[in-house]
Tab-separated table of C-alpha atoms in Angstrom:
chain	number	residue	atom	x	y	z
A	1	GLY	CA	-15.431	14.890	56.098
A	2	MET	CA	-15.892	17.345	53.153
A	3	CYS	CA	-19.513	18.901	52.894
A	4	ALA	CA	-19.653	20.200	56.613
A	5	PRO	CA	-15.971	21.588	56.279
A	6	ILE	CA	-17.085	23.388	53.327
A	7	VAL	CA	-20.168	24.787	54.940
A	8	ALA	CA	-18.369	25.668	57.860
A	9	ALA	CA	-15.871	27.852	55.921
A	10	LYS	CA	-18.428	29.191	54.054
A	11	LEU	CA	-20.870	30.380	56.452
A	12	GLY	CA	-18.164	31.252	59.461
A	13	SER	CA	-20.005	32.237	62.515
A	14	ARG	CA	-23.261	32.131	60.613
A	15	ALA	CA	-23.166	28.063	61.039
A	16	LYS	CA	-25.105	27.662	63.935
A	17	PRO	CA	-27.966	25.316	63.832
A	18	LEU	CA	-30.772	27.743	64.134
A	19	CYS	CA	-29.104	30.449	61.704
A	20	VAL	CA	-31.042	31.130	58.306
A	21	GLY	CA	-28.050	30.782	56.297
A	22	ILE	CA	-27.618	26.915	57.280
A	23	TRP	CA	-31.166	26.319	56.446
A	24	SER	CA	-31.039	28.176	52.854
A	25	TYR	CA	-27.869	25.621	52.378
A	26	HIS	CA	-30.068	22.742	53.480
A	27	LEU	CA	-32.778	23.747	51.302
A	28	GLY	CA	-30.481	23.859	48.251
A	29	ARG	CA	-29.463	20.298	49.041
A	30	LEU	CA	-32.862	18.890	49.359
A	31	LEU	CA	-33.777	20.516	45.991
A	32	SER	CA	-30.618	19.061	44.272
A	33	TYR	CA	-30.649	15.867	45.673
A	34	GLY	CA	-34.325	15.361	45.116
A	35	VAL	CA	-34.063	16.554	41.304
A	36	ALA	CA	-30.742	14.641	40.758
A	37	GLY	CA	-32.609	11.307	42.309
A	38	SER	CA	-35.646	11.991	40.012
A	39	VAL	CA	-33.520	12.664	36.638
A	40	LEU	CA	-31.433	9.630	37.453
A	41	GLY	CA	-34.589	7.531	38.115
A	42	THR	CA	-36.251	8.503	34.907
A	43	LEU	CA	-33.204	8.025	32.617
A	44	THR	CA	-33.104	4.383	33.917
A	45	PHE	CA	-36.925	3.994	33.600
A	46	GLU	CA	-36.503	5.251	29.841
A	47	LEU	CA	-33.876	2.993	29.256
A	48	GLY	CA	-35.728	0.302	30.707
A	49	ALA	CA	-38.181	0.504	28.010
A	50	PHE	CA	-35.539	-0.725	25.698
A	51	CYS	CA	-34.228	-3.577	27.700
A	52	ARG	CA	-35.922	-5.122	31.046
A	53	SER	CA	-34.226	-4.461	34.321
A	54	ILE	CA	-31.549	-2.087	32.992
A	55	GLY	CA	-31.804	0.259	35.840
A	56	GLN	CA	-30.481	-2.652	38.088
A	57	GLY	CA	-27.944	-3.639	35.513
A	58	ILE	CA	-26.772	0.075	35.256
A	59	SER	CA	-26.793	0.207	39.408
A	60	LEU	CA	-24.808	-2.903	39.209
A	61	LEU	CA	-22.299	-2.048	36.632
A	62	LEU	CA	-21.849	1.411	38.464
A	63	GLY	CA	-21.537	0.103	41.965
A	64	SER	CA	-19.085	-2.589	40.940
A	65	THR	CA	-16.882	0.020	39.088
A	66	LEU	CA	-16.966	2.106	42.041
A	67	LEU	CA	-16.045	-0.858	44.291
A	68	VAL	CA	-13.392	-1.982	42.002
A	69	ALA	CA	-12.104	1.517	41.501
A	70	GLY	CA	-11.843	1.960	45.370
A	71	ILE	CA	-9.902	-1.314	45.718
A	72	PHE	CA	-7.223	-0.191	43.214
A	73	LEU	CA	-6.922	2.826	44.762
A	74	LEU	CA	-6.020	1.249	48.019
A	75	LEU	CA	-3.702	-1.108	46.510
A	76	ASN	CA	-2.086	1.077	43.857
A	77	HIS	CA	-1.877	5.015	44.033
A	78	ARG	CA	-1.115	5.415	40.497
A	79	MET	CA	-4.720	4.552	39.999
A	80	ALA	CA	-5.633	8.099	41.303
A	81	THR	CA	-5.580	9.252	37.799
A	82	ALA	CA	-8.838	8.324	36.916
A	83	VAL	CA	-10.078	9.805	40.630
A	84	ASN	CA	-8.232	13.179	39.747
A	85	LEU	CA	-9.966	13.184	36.272
A	86	PHE	CA	-13.182	12.872	38.306
A	87	ALA	CA	-12.217	15.332	40.729
A	88	LYS	CA	-11.271	17.882	37.927
A	89	VAL	CA	-14.680	17.619	36.264
A	90	SER	CA	-16.265	18.017	39.399
A	91	ILE	CA	-14.237	21.372	39.972
A	92	LEU	CA	-15.039	22.464	36.420
A	93	VAL	CA	-18.537	22.128	36.897
A	94	MET	CA	-18.712	23.379	40.701
A	95	ASN	CA	-16.353	26.679	39.383
A	96	THR	CA	-18.934	27.250	36.159
A	97	LEU	CA	-21.862	27.300	38.900
A	98	ALA	CA	-20.347	28.706	41.845
A	99	ASN	CA	-18.527	31.817	39.938
A	100	PRO	CA	-21.808	33.652	38.978
A	101	LEU	CA	-23.215	33.099	42.577
A	102	ARG	CA	-20.695	35.250	43.995
A	103	ALA	CA	-22.717	38.449	42.626
A	104	VAL	CA	-26.008	37.215	44.263
A	105	PRO	CA	-27.131	37.939	47.833
A	106	VAL	CA	-25.710	36.019	50.381
A	107	LEU	CA	-28.930	33.868	51.276
A	108	LEU	CA	-28.907	33.004	47.540
A	109	GLN	CA	-25.242	32.017	47.859
A	110	ASP	CA	-26.027	29.776	50.518
A	111	LEU	CA	-28.723	28.157	48.749
A	112	GLY	CA	-26.444	27.872	45.738
A	113	LEU	CA	-24.009	26.010	47.720
A	114	GLY	CA	-26.622	23.476	48.888
A	115	VAL	CA	-27.330	23.083	45.025
A	116	ILE	CA	-23.808	22.484	43.788
A	117	THR	CA	-23.144	20.329	46.797
A	118	VAL	CA	-24.778	17.257	44.734
A	119	ALA	CA	-21.699	17.657	42.176
A	120	LEU	CA	-18.968	17.060	44.929
A	121	PRO	CA	-17.362	13.826	44.600
A	122	CYS	CA	-18.538	12.274	47.657
A	123	MET	CA	-18.024	8.785	49.481
A	124	SER	CA	-21.686	8.312	50.651
A	125	LEU	CA	-23.443	10.604	47.981
A	126	THR	CA	-22.325	8.692	45.054
A	127	PRO	CA	-23.637	5.482	45.829
A	128	ALA	CA	-26.873	6.877	46.639
A	129	LEU	CA	-27.099	8.619	43.170
A	130	ILE	CA	-26.209	5.190	41.761
A	131	ALA	CA	-28.870	3.604	43.972
A	132	ALA	CA	-31.375	6.473	42.761
A	133	ALA	CA	-30.432	5.457	39.043
A	134	GLY	CA	-31.074	1.702	40.018
A	135	SER	CA	-34.571	2.737	41.319
A	136	GLY	CA	-35.975	2.719	37.835
A	137	SER	CA	-38.498	5.696	38.317
A	138	ALA	CA	-38.590	9.413	38.936
A	139	ALA	CA	-40.605	9.160	42.153
A	140	GLY	CA	-38.285	6.295	43.365
A	141	GLY	CA	-35.043	8.017	42.738
A	142	ALA	CA	-36.248	11.145	44.202
A	143	ALA	CA	-37.817	9.291	47.425
A	144	LEU	CA	-34.355	7.816	47.499
A	145	MET	CA	-32.448	10.770	47.444
A	146	VAL	CA	-34.810	12.771	49.989
A	147	ALA	CA	-34.310	9.729	52.451
A	148	PHE	CA	-30.450	10.203	51.924
A	149	TYR	CA	-30.755	13.883	52.699
A	150	LEU	CA	-32.942	13.383	55.854
A	151	GLY	CA	-30.428	10.797	56.983
A	152	THR	CA	-27.543	13.058	56.595
A	153	LEU	CA	-29.410	16.391	57.918
A	154	PRO	CA	-28.735	15.631	61.572
A	155	VAL	CA	-24.910	15.572	61.214
A	156	MET	CA	-25.140	18.527	58.340
A	157	ALA	CA	-27.123	20.639	60.438
A	158	LEU	CA	-24.622	20.224	63.587
A	159	VAL	CA	-21.007	19.923	62.437
A	160	PRO	CA	-20.698	23.217	60.455
A	161	GLY	CA	-21.378	25.138	63.799
A	162	LEU	CA	-18.823	23.152	65.717
A	163	PRO	CA	-15.898	25.194	65.167
A	164	GLY	CA	-17.928	28.040	66.401
A	165	VAL	CA	-18.954	26.371	69.588
A	166	LEU	CA	-15.388	24.987	70.104
A	167	VAL	CA	-14.126	28.707	69.851
A	168	ASP	CA	-16.758	29.761	72.401
A	169	VAL	CA	-15.970	26.724	74.665
A	170	LEU	CA	-12.290	26.571	74.821
A	171	PRO	CA	-10.352	28.920	76.578
A	172	ARG	CA	-8.964	31.827	74.441
A	173	ARG	CA	-5.366	30.925	75.503
A	174	LEU	CA	-5.529	27.663	73.727
């Protein structure tokens, strides 16, 4: 719902499954997801030295907060303020990272797009990051995020190229 259309818009006609740009993007995703999982797992491991099972507690607290926020959002649209704040922070981070990328070669831009994808407010990525934090280890967090990446790879490799396929398949009159 979010990443695939962004990639389709960025790569345009290059978003075919065999193009170099899409795999440069996926390499960026793999790197950023693995690093994020490792960092989050390490943080909870280090915090765990002070308090036993803090990683599980943090994971439970963040997961519960996410669930409660989702319920409130469904019940009352005024609760969107917290979500809007999160979206604004994400946009600020992405703009800070994305603007310098415009001066580099296209394949590095594709790689950069993959790297900053980890900063998107995503309904499936956020729980995976929370689970990586709850792993309590750098290796566990990285492994969880690499598994998440591999699970999303089929859709993320095929869906961005779908608009180009539809244009080629559908009659030009439509």
